[in-house]
PDB file of C-alpha atoms in Angstrom:
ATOM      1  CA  UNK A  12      84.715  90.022 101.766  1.00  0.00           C
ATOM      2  CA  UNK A  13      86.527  88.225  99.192  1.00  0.00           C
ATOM      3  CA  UNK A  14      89.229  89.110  97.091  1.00  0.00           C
ATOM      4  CA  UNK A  15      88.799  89.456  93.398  1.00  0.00           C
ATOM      5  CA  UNK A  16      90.750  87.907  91.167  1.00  0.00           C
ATOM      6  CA  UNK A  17      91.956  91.462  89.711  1.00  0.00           C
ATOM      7  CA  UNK A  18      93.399  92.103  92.586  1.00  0.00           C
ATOM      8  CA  UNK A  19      94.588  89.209  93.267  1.00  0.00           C
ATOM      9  CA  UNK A  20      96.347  88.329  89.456  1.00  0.00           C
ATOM     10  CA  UNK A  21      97.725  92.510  90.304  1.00  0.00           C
ATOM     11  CA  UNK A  22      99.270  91.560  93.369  1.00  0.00           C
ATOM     12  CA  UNK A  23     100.732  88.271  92.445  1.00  0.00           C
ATOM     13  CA  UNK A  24     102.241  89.822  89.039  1.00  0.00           C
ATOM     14  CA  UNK A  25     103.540  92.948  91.314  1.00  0.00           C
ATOM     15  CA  UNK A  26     106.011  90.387  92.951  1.00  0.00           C
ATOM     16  CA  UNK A  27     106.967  88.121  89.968  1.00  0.00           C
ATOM     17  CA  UNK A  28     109.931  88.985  87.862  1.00  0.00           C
ATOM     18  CA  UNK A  29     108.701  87.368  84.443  1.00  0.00           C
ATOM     19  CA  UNK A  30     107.677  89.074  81.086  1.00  0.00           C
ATOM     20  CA  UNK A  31     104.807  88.792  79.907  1.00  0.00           C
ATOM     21  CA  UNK A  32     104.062  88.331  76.115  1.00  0.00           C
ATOM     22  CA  UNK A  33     107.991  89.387  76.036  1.00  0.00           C
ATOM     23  CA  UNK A  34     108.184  89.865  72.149  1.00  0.00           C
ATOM     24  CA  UNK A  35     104.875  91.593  71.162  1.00  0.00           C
ATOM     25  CA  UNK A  36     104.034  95.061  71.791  1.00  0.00           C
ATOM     26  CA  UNK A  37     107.655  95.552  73.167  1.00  0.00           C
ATOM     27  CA  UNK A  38     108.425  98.991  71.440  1.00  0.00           C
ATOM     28  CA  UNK A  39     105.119 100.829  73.175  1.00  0.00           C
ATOM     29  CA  UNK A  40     105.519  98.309  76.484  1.00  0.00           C
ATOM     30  CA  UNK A  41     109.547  99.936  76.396  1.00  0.00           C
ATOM     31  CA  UNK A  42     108.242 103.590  75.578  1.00  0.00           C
ATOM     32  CA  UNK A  43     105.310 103.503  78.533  1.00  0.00           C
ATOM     33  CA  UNK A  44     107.579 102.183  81.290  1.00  0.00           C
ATOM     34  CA  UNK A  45     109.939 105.507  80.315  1.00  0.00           C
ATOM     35  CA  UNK A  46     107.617 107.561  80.412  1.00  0.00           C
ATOM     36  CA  UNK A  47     106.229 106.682  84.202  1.00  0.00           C
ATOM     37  CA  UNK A  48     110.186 106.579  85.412  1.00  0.00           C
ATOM     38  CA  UNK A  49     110.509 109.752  84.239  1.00  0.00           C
ATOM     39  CA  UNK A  50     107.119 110.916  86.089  1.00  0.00           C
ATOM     40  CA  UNK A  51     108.945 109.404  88.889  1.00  0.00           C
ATOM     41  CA  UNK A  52     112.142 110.402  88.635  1.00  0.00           C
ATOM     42  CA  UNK A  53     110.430 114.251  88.345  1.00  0.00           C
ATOM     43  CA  UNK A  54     108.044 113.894  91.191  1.00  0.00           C
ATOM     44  CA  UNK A  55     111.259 112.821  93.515  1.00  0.00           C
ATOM     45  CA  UNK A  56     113.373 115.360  92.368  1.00  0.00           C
ATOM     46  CA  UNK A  57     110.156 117.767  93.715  1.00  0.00           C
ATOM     47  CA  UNK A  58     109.966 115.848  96.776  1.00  0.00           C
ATOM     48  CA  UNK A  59     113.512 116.004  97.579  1.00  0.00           C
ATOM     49  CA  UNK A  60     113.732 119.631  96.913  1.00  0.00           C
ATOM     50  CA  UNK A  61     110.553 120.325  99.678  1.00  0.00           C
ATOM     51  CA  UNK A  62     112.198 117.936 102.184  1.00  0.00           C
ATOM     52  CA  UNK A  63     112.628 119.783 105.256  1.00  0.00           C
ATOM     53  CA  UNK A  64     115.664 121.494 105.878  1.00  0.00           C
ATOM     54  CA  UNK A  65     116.236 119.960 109.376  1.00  0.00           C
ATOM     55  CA  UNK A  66     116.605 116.513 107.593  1.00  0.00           C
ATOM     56  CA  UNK A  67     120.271 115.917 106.340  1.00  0.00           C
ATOM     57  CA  UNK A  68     121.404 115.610 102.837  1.00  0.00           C
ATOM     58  CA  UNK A  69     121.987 111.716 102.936  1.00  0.00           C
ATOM     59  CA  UNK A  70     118.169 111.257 104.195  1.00  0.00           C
ATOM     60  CA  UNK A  71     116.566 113.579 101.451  1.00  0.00           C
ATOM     61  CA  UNK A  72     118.955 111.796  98.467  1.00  0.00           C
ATOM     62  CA  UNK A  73     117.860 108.203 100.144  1.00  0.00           C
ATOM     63  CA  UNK A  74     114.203 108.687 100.286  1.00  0.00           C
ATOM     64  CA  UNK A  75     114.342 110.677  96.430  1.00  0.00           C
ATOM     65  CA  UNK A  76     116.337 107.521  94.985  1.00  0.00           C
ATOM     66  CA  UNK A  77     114.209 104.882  97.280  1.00  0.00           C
ATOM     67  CA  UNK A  78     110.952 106.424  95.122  1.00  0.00           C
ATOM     68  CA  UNK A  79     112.546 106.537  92.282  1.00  0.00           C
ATOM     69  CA  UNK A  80     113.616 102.659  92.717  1.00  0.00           C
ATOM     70  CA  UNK A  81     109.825 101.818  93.803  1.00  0.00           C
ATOM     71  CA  UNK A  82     108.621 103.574  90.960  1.00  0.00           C
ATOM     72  CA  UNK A  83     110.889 101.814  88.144  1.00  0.00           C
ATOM     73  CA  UNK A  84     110.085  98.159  89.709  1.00  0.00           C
ATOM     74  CA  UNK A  85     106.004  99.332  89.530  1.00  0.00           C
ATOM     75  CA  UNK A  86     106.527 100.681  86.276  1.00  0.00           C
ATOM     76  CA  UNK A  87     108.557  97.899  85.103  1.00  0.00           C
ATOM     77  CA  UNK A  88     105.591  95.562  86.574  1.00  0.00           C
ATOM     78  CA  UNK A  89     102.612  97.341  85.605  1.00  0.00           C
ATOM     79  CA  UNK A  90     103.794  97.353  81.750  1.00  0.00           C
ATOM     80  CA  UNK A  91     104.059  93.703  82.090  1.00  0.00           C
ATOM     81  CA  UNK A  92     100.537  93.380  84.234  1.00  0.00           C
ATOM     82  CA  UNK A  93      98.323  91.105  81.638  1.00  0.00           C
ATOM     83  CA  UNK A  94      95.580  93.626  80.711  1.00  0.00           C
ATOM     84  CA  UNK A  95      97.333  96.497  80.653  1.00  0.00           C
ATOM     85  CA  UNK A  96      99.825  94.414  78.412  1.00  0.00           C
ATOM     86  CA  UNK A  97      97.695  93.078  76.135  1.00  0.00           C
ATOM     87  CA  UNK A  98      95.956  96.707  75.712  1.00  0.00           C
ATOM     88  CA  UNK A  99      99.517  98.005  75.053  1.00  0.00           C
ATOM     89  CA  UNK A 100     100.132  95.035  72.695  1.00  0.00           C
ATOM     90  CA  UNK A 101      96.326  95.816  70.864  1.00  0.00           C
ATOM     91  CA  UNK A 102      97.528  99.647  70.880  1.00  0.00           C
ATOM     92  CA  UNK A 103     100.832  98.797  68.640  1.00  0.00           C
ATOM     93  CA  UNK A 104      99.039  96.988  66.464  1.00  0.00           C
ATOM     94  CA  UNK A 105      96.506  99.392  65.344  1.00  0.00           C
ATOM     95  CA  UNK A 106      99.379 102.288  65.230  1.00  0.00           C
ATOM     96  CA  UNK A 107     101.159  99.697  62.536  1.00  0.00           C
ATOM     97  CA  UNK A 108      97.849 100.153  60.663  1.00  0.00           C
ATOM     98  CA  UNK A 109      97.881 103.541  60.640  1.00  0.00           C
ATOM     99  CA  UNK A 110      98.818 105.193  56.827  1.00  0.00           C
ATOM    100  CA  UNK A 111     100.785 108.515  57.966  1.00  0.00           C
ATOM    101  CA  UNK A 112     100.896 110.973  55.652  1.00  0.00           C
ATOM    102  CA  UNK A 113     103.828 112.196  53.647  1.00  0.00           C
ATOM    103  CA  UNK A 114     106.104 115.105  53.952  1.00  0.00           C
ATOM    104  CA  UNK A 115     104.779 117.183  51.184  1.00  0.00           C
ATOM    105  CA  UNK A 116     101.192 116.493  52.766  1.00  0.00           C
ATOM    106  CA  UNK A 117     101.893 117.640  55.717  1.00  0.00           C
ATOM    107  CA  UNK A 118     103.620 120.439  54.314  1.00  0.00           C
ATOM    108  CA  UNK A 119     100.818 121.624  52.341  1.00  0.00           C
ATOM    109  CA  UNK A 120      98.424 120.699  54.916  1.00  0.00           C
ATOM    110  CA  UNK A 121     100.688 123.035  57.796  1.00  0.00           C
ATOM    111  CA  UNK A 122     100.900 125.790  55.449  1.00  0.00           C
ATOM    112  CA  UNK A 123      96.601 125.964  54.504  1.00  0.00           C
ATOM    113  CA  UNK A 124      96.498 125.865  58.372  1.00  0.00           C
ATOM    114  CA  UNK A 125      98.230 128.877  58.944  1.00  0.00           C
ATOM    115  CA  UNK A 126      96.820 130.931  56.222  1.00  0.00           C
ATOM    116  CA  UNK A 127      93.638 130.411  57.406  1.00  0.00           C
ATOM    117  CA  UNK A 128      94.416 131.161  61.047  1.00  0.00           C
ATOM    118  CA  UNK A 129      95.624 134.905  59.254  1.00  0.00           C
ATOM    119  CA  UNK A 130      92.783 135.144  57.084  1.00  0.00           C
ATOM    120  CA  UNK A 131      89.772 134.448  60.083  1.00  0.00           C
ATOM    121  CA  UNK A 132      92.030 136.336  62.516  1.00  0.00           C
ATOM    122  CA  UNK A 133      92.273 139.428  60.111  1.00  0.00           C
ATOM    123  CA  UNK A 134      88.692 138.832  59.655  1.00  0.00           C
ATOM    124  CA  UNK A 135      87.640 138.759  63.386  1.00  0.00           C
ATOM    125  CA  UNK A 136      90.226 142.037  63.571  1.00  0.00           C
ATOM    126  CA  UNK A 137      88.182 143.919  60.792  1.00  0.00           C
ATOM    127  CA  UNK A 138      85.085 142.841  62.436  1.00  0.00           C
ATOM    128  CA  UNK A 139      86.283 144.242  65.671  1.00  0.00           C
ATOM    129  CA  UNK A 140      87.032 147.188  64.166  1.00  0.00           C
ATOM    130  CA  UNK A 141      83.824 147.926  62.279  1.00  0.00           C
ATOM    131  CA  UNK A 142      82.036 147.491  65.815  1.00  0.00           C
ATOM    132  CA  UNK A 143      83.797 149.491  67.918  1.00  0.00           C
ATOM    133  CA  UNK A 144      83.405 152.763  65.487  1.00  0.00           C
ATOM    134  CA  UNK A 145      80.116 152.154  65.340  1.00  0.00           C
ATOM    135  CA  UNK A 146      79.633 151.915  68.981  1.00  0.00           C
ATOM    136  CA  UNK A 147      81.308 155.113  68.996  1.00  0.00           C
ATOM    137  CA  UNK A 148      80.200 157.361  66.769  1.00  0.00           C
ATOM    138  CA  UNK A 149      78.452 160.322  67.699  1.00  0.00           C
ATOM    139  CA  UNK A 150      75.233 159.188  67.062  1.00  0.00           C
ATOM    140  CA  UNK A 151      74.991 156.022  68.536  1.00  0.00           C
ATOM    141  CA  UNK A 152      77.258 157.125  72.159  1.00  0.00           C
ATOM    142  CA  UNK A 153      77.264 153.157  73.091  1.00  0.00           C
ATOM    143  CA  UNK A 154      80.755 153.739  74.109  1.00  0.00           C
ATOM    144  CA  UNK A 155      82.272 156.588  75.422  1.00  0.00           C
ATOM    145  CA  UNK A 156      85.642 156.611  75.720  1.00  0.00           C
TER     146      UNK A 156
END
């Protein structure tokens, strides 16, 4: 069965050391590749400390820091992998074209959260309330407690 060329473009970009698109969508391309090092660099420090104990110190330190190199060369490849760049790239651009709202919005917008969270929550309280003395008074018995 042949190859296709997904795979193959994958596996010939996983060995190449160039950058692709280098200047556009750098920021996000910079911020991804962080991000899965540091999903590496937390999954080895887990690995090393389940190694088994028979294994000596040098071993479980060599194997963590041999992951975490793997990891930062596929990292470091995959953000520069031409699909997943140019999605990356598309991604920055439509954040730049995002309008983000001001301080005092968000302010004012935080703060009507909130009371409304108290007001339905006192509301569902009340409500709660209500039920449960009607379930228990005498003449209805629902609940006896």
């Amino acid at each position: 069965m042949a190859k296709s060329k997904t795979g193959q473009a994958f596996s010939a970009t996983l060995v190449s050391g160039g950058l692709y698109k280098r200047n556009q969508g750098r920021l996000v391309r910079q911020l991804t590749a962080i991000g899965l090092i540091a999903v590496a660099i937390f999954g080895a420090y887990s690995l090393y400390n389940v190694l088994p104990l028979g294994m000596s110190a040098g071993m479980q330190k060599g194997i963590a820091v041999g992951i975490v190199a793997i990891s930062t060369w596929l990292a470091y490849r995959v953000v520069n992998f031409p699909r997943f760049a140019d999605f990356l790239i598309s991604v920055e651009a439509e954040i730049s074209k995002v309008t983000w709202a001001t301080w005092d919005q968000l302010w004012r917008s935080t703060a009507v959260v909130i009371v409304i969270m108290f007001f339905l929550s006192f509301l569902l309280l009340a409500f709660d309330m209500f039920w449960q003395f009607l379930f228990k008074w005498k003449w209805i018995g629902f609940l006896q407690i």
